[in-house]
Short mmCIF file of C-alpha atoms in Angstrom, two decimals:
data_model
loop_
_atom_site.label_atom_id
_atom_site.label_comp_id
_atom_site.label_asym_id
_atom_site.label_seq_id
_atom_site.Cartn_x
_atom_site.Cartn_y
_atom_site.Cartn_z
CA UNK A 1 -17.64 -18.03 14.53
CA UNK A 2 -17.52 -17.59 18.28
CA UNK A 3 -15.29 -20.55 19.03
CA UNK A 4 -11.79 -20.34 20.38
CA UNK A 5 -8.81 -20.35 18.08
CA UNK A 6 -6.81 -23.49 18.72
CA UNK A 7 -4.17 -23.09 16.05
CA UNK A 8 -2.92 -20.17 14.02
CA UNK A 9 -1.20 -22.54 11.61
CA UNK A 10 -4.45 -22.86 9.69
CA UNK A 11 -4.63 -19.11 9.08
CA UNK A 12 -2.52 -17.27 6.51
CA UNK A 13 -2.69 -13.55 5.79
CA UNK A 14 -1.64 -12.43 2.32
CA UNK A 15 -0.73 -8.92 1.25
CA UNK A 16 -2.84 -7.16 -1.37
CA UNK A 17 -1.07 -3.96 -2.23
CA UNK A 18 0.54 -1.72 -4.75
CA UNK A 19 2.28 1.58 -4.13
CA UNK A 20 1.19 4.61 -6.11
CA UNK A 21 1.36 3.56 -9.76
CA UNK A 22 0.39 4.90 -13.15
CA UNK A 23 -2.28 2.76 -14.79
CA UNK A 24 -2.84 3.36 -18.50
CA UNK A 25 -6.34 3.82 -19.88
CA UNK A 26 -8.54 1.28 -21.60
CA UNK A 27 -9.01 -1.30 -18.90
CA UNK A 28 -5.39 -1.95 -18.20
CA UNK A 29 -4.82 -3.55 -14.84
CA UNK A 30 -2.07 -4.11 -12.34
CA UNK A 31 -2.24 -7.58 -10.83
CA UNK A 32 -1.40 -7.22 -7.15
CA UNK A 33 -1.76 -10.80 -5.97
CA UNK A 34 -3.05 -14.20 -7.01
CA UNK A 35 -4.20 -16.68 -4.38
CA UNK A 36 -5.26 -20.27 -4.93
CA UNK A 37 -7.61 -22.03 -2.54
CA UNK A 38 -8.60 -25.68 -2.39
CA UNK A 39 -11.81 -27.41 -1.44
CA UNK A 40 -12.66 -26.70 2.19
CA UNK A 41 -10.57 -23.56 2.41
CA UNK A 42 -12.00 -20.08 2.72
CA UNK A 43 -10.65 -16.83 1.33
CA UNK A 44 -11.82 -13.69 3.08
CA UNK A 45 -10.97 -10.11 2.28
CA UNK A 46 -11.76 -7.94 5.26
CA UNK A 47 -9.89 -4.82 4.29
CA UNK A 48 -9.05 -3.34 0.94
CA UNK A 49 -8.75 0.38 0.33
CA UNK A 50 -8.14 2.22 -2.92
CA UNK A 51 -6.62 5.69 -3.07
CA UNK A 52 -7.33 7.23 -6.46
CA UNK A 53 -4.82 10.08 -6.54
CA UNK A 54 -5.51 11.78 -9.85
CA UNK A 55 -6.16 11.68 -13.56
CA UNK A 56 -2.89 12.08 -15.43
CA UNK A 57 -4.30 13.77 -18.50
CA UNK A 58 -6.75 16.54 -19.08
CA UNK A 59 -9.70 15.20 -20.95
CA UNK A 60 -12.86 13.18 -20.82
CA UNK A 61 -13.50 10.48 -18.29
CA UNK A 62 -15.84 8.25 -20.25
CA UNK A 63 -15.78 4.66 -19.09
CA UNK A 64 -15.37 1.49 -21.09
CA UNK A 65 -17.72 -0.46 -18.84
CA UNK A 66 -20.37 1.87 -17.47
CA UNK A 67 -21.46 -0.66 -14.86
CA UNK A 68 -18.14 -0.36 -13.05
CA UNK A 69 -16.34 2.60 -11.45
CA UNK A 70 -13.65 4.52 -13.32
CA UNK A 71 -10.95 3.01 -11.15
CA UNK A 72 -11.42 -0.07 -9.05
CA UNK A 73 -9.64 -2.75 -7.06
CA UNK A 74 -11.23 -6.06 -7.90
CA UNK A 75 -11.19 -9.77 -7.24
CA UNK A 76 -11.48 -12.05 -10.25
CA UNK A 77 -12.02 -15.80 -10.11
CA UNK A 78 -10.91 -18.33 -12.66
CA UNK A 79 -8.30 -18.51 -15.33
CA UNK A 80 -6.57 -15.30 -16.10
CA UNK A 81 -5.16 -15.51 -19.58
CA UNK A 82 -3.97 -11.97 -19.77
CA UNK A 83 -4.85 -8.63 -18.36
CA UNK A 84 -4.65 -6.15 -21.14
CA UNK A 85 -8.30 -6.18 -22.06
CA UNK A 86 -11.69 -6.41 -20.34
CA UNK A 87 -12.16 -9.80 -18.73
CA UNK A 88 -15.70 -9.81 -17.51
CA UNK A 89 -17.21 -8.90 -14.21
CA UNK A 90 -15.23 -9.28 -11.00
CA UNK A 91 -16.65 -11.27 -8.11
CA UNK A 92 -15.99 -8.35 -5.79
CA UNK A 93 -14.72 -4.82 -6.14
CA UNK A 94 -14.42 -1.36 -4.61
CA UNK A 95 -13.83 1.75 -6.65
CA UNK A 96 -14.40 5.40 -7.43
CA UNK A 97 -15.36 7.55 -10.38
CA UNK A 98 -13.31 10.54 -9.22
CA UNK A 99 -10.12 11.00 -7.18
CA UNK A 100 -10.54 10.16 -3.52
CA UNK A 101 -10.46 7.20 -1.18
CA UNK A 102 -12.77 4.22 -0.82
CA UNK A 103 -12.54 1.12 1.29
CA UNK A 104 -14.70 -1.85 1.97
CA UNK A 105 -16.64 -2.29 5.19
CA UNK A 106 -14.73 -4.81 7.33
CA UNK A 107 -18.04 -5.89 8.83
CA UNK A 108 -19.10 -7.29 5.48
CA UNK A 109 -16.01 -8.99 4.06
CA UNK A 110 -15.73 -10.61 0.68
CA UNK A 111 -15.76 -14.36 1.35
CA UNK A 112 -15.06 -17.07 -1.19
CA UNK A 113 -15.14 -20.86 -0.84
CA UNK A 114 -15.18 -21.96 -4.46
CA UNK A 115 -11.81 -23.59 -5.20
CA UNK A 116 -9.58 -21.97 -7.76
CA UNK A 117 -7.36 -19.01 -8.35
CA UNK A 118 -8.43 -15.57 -7.20
CA UNK A 119 -6.69 -12.60 -8.78
CA UNK A 120 -6.56 -9.14 -7.25
CA UNK A 121 -6.16 -6.30 -9.72
CA UNK A 122 -6.17 -2.53 -9.83
CA UNK A 123 -8.02 -1.58 -13.00
CA UNK A 124 -8.37 1.64 -14.95
CA UNK A 125 -11.78 1.59 -16.62
CA UNK A 126 -11.37 5.01 -18.26
CA UNK A 127 -11.49 5.07 -22.02
CA UNK A 128 -8.75 7.59 -22.61
CA UNK A 129 -7.31 8.86 -19.35
CA UNK A 130 -4.38 7.40 -17.46
CA UNK A 131 -4.64 7.48 -13.68
CA UNK A 132 -2.47 7.24 -10.57
CA UNK A 133 -3.71 5.11 -7.69
CA UNK A 134 -2.62 2.81 -4.91
CA UNK A 135 -4.21 -0.08 -3.03
CA UNK A 136 -3.67 -1.36 0.50
CA UNK A 137 -5.34 -4.48 1.79
CA UNK A 138 -5.03 -8.02 3.03
CA UNK A 139 -6.71 -11.36 2.43
CA UNK A 140 -6.91 -14.30 4.80
CA UNK A 141 -6.93 -17.95 3.81
CA UNK A 142 -8.43 -20.22 6.44
CA UNK A 143 -8.07 -23.96 6.36
CA UNK A 144 -10.49 -25.65 8.75
CA UNK A 145 -8.70 -28.99 8.60
CA UNK B 1 -5.94 -15.53 27.80
CA UNK B 2 -7.91 -17.25 25.11
CA UNK B 3 -8.29 -15.98 21.58
CA UNK B 4 -11.68 -16.22 19.94
CA UNK B 5 -12.30 -16.42 16.22
CA UNK B 6 -14.33 -13.24 16.51
CA UNK B 7 -11.41 -11.39 18.10
CA UNK B 8 -8.98 -12.73 15.52
CA UNK B 9 -11.23 -11.45 12.74
CA UNK B 10 -11.15 -7.91 14.11
CA UNK B 11 -7.36 -7.60 13.83
CA UNK B 12 -5.97 -7.18 10.33
CA UNK B 13 -2.33 -6.85 9.35
CA UNK B 14 -1.93 -4.57 6.35
CA UNK B 15 1.19 -4.43 4.22
CA UNK B 16 3.50 -1.50 3.64
CA UNK B 17 5.34 -2.78 0.61
CA UNK B 18 7.43 -0.87 -1.89
CA UNK B 19 9.70 -3.06 -3.98
CA UNK B 20 12.99 -1.48 -4.94
CA UNK B 21 11.97 1.67 -6.76
CA UNK B 22 13.95 4.55 -8.18
CA UNK B 23 12.84 7.79 -6.55
CA UNK B 24 14.16 10.86 -8.35
CA UNK B 25 15.90 13.61 -6.41
CA UNK B 26 13.29 15.68 -4.60
CA UNK B 27 10.46 13.32 -5.52
CA UNK B 28 8.29 11.07 -3.36
CA UNK B 29 5.96 8.11 -3.62
CA UNK B 30 3.05 7.05 -1.44
CA UNK B 31 3.28 3.38 -0.48
CA UNK B 32 0.12 2.68 1.51
CA UNK B 33 -3.06 4.37 2.67
CA UNK B 34 -5.40 3.22 5.42
CA UNK B 35 -8.57 4.82 6.69
CA UNK B 36 -9.03 4.72 10.43
CA UNK B 37 -12.45 5.22 11.95
CA UNK B 38 -12.66 5.43 15.75
CA UNK B 39 -12.84 3.41 17.95
CA UNK B 40 -10.51 1.36 15.78
CA UNK B 41 -6.77 1.66 16.39
CA UNK B 42 -3.90 1.56 13.99
CA UNK B 43 -0.51 0.27 15.09
CA UNK B 44 2.67 0.72 13.13
CA UNK B 45 4.52 -2.24 14.50
CA UNK B 46 7.34 -2.37 12.00
CA UNK B 47 8.76 -0.06 9.37
CA UNK B 48 11.99 -0.45 7.46
CA UNK B 49 13.61 1.25 4.54
CA UNK B 50 16.59 0.06 2.57
CA UNK B 51 18.66 2.17 0.22
CA UNK B 52 19.89 -0.22 -2.41
CA UNK B 53 21.56 2.14 -4.84
CA UNK B 54 22.24 5.82 -5.28
CA UNK B 55 22.87 7.46 -8.63
CA UNK B 56 24.30 10.86 -9.33
CA UNK B 57 21.94 13.22 -11.12
CA UNK B 58 24.95 14.80 -12.82
CA UNK B 59 27.94 12.87 -14.14
CA UNK B 60 30.24 15.58 -12.81
CA UNK B 61 29.07 14.92 -9.26
CA UNK B 62 29.68 11.19 -8.65
CA UNK B 63 28.45 9.24 -5.65
CA UNK B 64 31.20 8.38 -3.18
CA UNK B 65 34.74 9.72 -3.41
CA UNK B 66 34.70 13.48 -3.77
CA UNK B 67 30.99 13.64 -4.49
CA UNK B 68 28.81 15.03 -1.75
CA UNK B 69 25.20 14.18 -1.02
CA UNK B 70 23.29 17.44 -0.89
CA UNK B 71 20.14 17.66 1.17
CA UNK B 72 17.24 19.72 -0.11
CA UNK B 73 17.06 22.59 2.37
CA UNK B 74 13.48 23.29 1.34
CA UNK B 75 12.35 20.09 2.96
CA UNK B 76 11.95 20.05 6.70
CA UNK B 77 13.05 16.45 6.99
CA UNK B 78 16.70 15.54 7.44
CA UNK B 79 18.56 12.67 5.88
CA UNK B 80 18.84 11.22 2.41
CA UNK B 81 15.36 9.81 2.50
CA UNK B 82 12.50 10.16 4.92
CA UNK B 83 9.47 7.98 5.49
CA UNK B 84 6.39 9.82 6.67
CA UNK B 85 3.16 8.68 8.23
CA UNK B 86 0.91 11.55 7.26
CA UNK B 87 -2.70 12.17 8.13
CA UNK B 88 -5.24 13.24 5.52
CA UNK B 89 -2.49 13.98 2.99
CA UNK B 90 -2.95 14.18 -0.75
CA UNK B 91 -0.57 11.77 -2.51
CA UNK B 92 0.68 14.43 -4.90
CA UNK B 93 1.34 17.17 -2.35
CA UNK B 94 4.66 17.69 -0.58
CA UNK B 95 4.77 15.09 2.18
CA UNK B 96 6.96 17.08 4.55
CA UNK B 97 4.35 19.81 4.75
CA UNK B 98 1.54 17.47 5.75
CA UNK B 99 0.54 16.96 9.37
CA UNK B 100 2.45 13.81 10.15
CA UNK B 101 2.59 11.51 13.10
CA UNK B 102 6.02 10.12 12.55
CA UNK B 103 9.03 10.49 10.30
CA UNK B 104 12.27 8.63 10.09
CA UNK B 105 15.27 9.35 7.96
CA UNK B 106 18.62 7.97 6.89
CA UNK B 107 21.52 10.09 8.19
CA UNK B 108 22.62 12.74 5.75
CA UNK B 109 26.27 11.89 6.16
CA UNK B 110 25.75 8.35 5.04
CA UNK B 111 28.03 7.49 2.14
CA UNK B 112 27.28 4.52 -0.06
CA UNK B 113 30.27 2.33 -0.65
CA UNK B 114 30.62 1.30 -4.30
CA UNK B 115 30.60 -2.39 -3.50
CA UNK B 116 28.00 -2.57 -0.75
CA UNK B 117 24.43 -1.70 0.02
CA UNK B 118 23.21 0.57 2.74
CA UNK B 119 22.20 -0.92 6.05
CA UNK B 120 18.56 -1.57 6.69
CA UNK B 121 17.27 0.80 9.28
CA UNK B 122 14.18 0.54 11.40
CA UNK B 123 12.85 3.07 13.83
CA UNK B 124 9.78 1.18 14.83
CA UNK B 125 9.64 -2.38 16.07
CA UNK B 126 8.11 -4.39 18.86
CA UNK B 127 7.45 -2.40 22.03
CA UNK B 128 8.37 0.83 20.25
CA UNK B 129 5.25 0.57 18.12
CA UNK B 130 3.38 3.72 17.15
CA UNK B 131 -0.33 3.60 18.03
CA UNK B 132 -2.78 5.90 16.25
CA UNK B 133 -6.34 6.29 17.48
CA UNK B 134 -7.65 9.46 15.82
CA UNK B 135 -9.93 8.99 12.84
CA UNK B 136 -8.38 9.92 9.55
CA UNK B 137 -6.73 8.77 6.37
CA UNK B 138 -3.15 7.76 7.10
CA UNK B 139 -0.58 7.52 4.33
CA UNK B 140 2.96 6.16 4.30
CA UNK B 141 5.17 8.17 1.96
CA UNK B 142 8.87 7.91 1.18
CA UNK B 143 10.66 11.10 0.15
CA UNK B 144 14.00 11.48 -1.60
CA UNK B 145 15.38 14.36 0.39
CA UNK B 146 18.38 15.09 -1.83
CA UNK B 147 18.88 17.46 -4.74
CA UNK B 148 21.64 15.55 -6.50
CA UNK B 149 20.93 11.84 -6.00
CA UNK B 150 18.40 9.48 -7.50
CA UNK B 151 17.84 6.77 -4.89
CA UNK B 152 16.72 3.19 -5.34
CA UNK B 153 14.89 2.33 -2.16
CA UNK B 154 12.65 -0.38 -0.76
CA UNK B 155 10.23 0.15 2.11
CA UNK B 156 8.37 -2.49 4.04
CA UNK B 157 6.43 -2.78 7.23
CA UNK B 158 3.17 -3.71 8.85
CA UNK B 159 0.20 -1.61 9.82
CA UNK B 160 -2.13 -3.46 12.14
CA UNK B 161 -5.69 -2.24 12.30
CA UNK B 162 -7.71 -3.33 15.32
CA UNK B 163 -11.37 -2.77 14.51
CA UNK B 164 -12.65 -3.45 18.01
CA UNK B 165 -9.89 -2.81 20.55
CA UNK B 166 -10.42 -3.77 24.19
CA UNK B 167 -11.50 -0.87 26.37
#
């Protein structure tokens, strides 16, 4: 952790972002990025912020999955057959129940070493209310070899 | 000067990325939002916008030829489009009325040739970088500053956040 960097070729930063978009209700998601890592590589997400601008309809804000925020930016691991329905629990997420801004603490990044495909999605967990939101972030893949 | 892994991990490049998107006359879209908490610093090292296509709102007022691009006089920004870096702005409120740190715009007299695209323009690059140090929520917003043109525009750039800048 405190060693010197000898080569930047082993470090790749990947964009995780979407401009302000409308996300329909009922767990519809916008896939922002998909990153594959191999054995020995590390994926770290040090910064990801979600700006939940507003609800687009007047009405209730009941959630489909009460364990998760109304709107969230999440990391999923594994095969991603489709993203039009709930797909289980993400391996990391940040989110809000009401319009506002939330970001992760860069001091405690999401770090993943298990090989496979990681998918980053902006998800609307509201049962009947479309939303407008945007996400800005970046992920770093480090290859120690 | 040697670079440590710890130092490298405190500097994060964040994307400003809007694929080509149709922005209606007088409308705007927020592209990125970053929260800055002192003593961190935010550097806008590169920002570009590219008008790919302009469409007339009315068929009787064509782009090019005799058609004239009309700027919305209500907006304080000049040019066909403007890109704002606003502080603590709400995404659905008029971007030109927010306290902003920087704005750049395409000249209002720019005419789009029927068989070409507009030039890329960039007001910030390299040593001309904009450095922000005050805590706040910074948003990048692109505004269609016309009243009679729908504009297809792309915006891209890099915001670098330095979580632990040298004293």
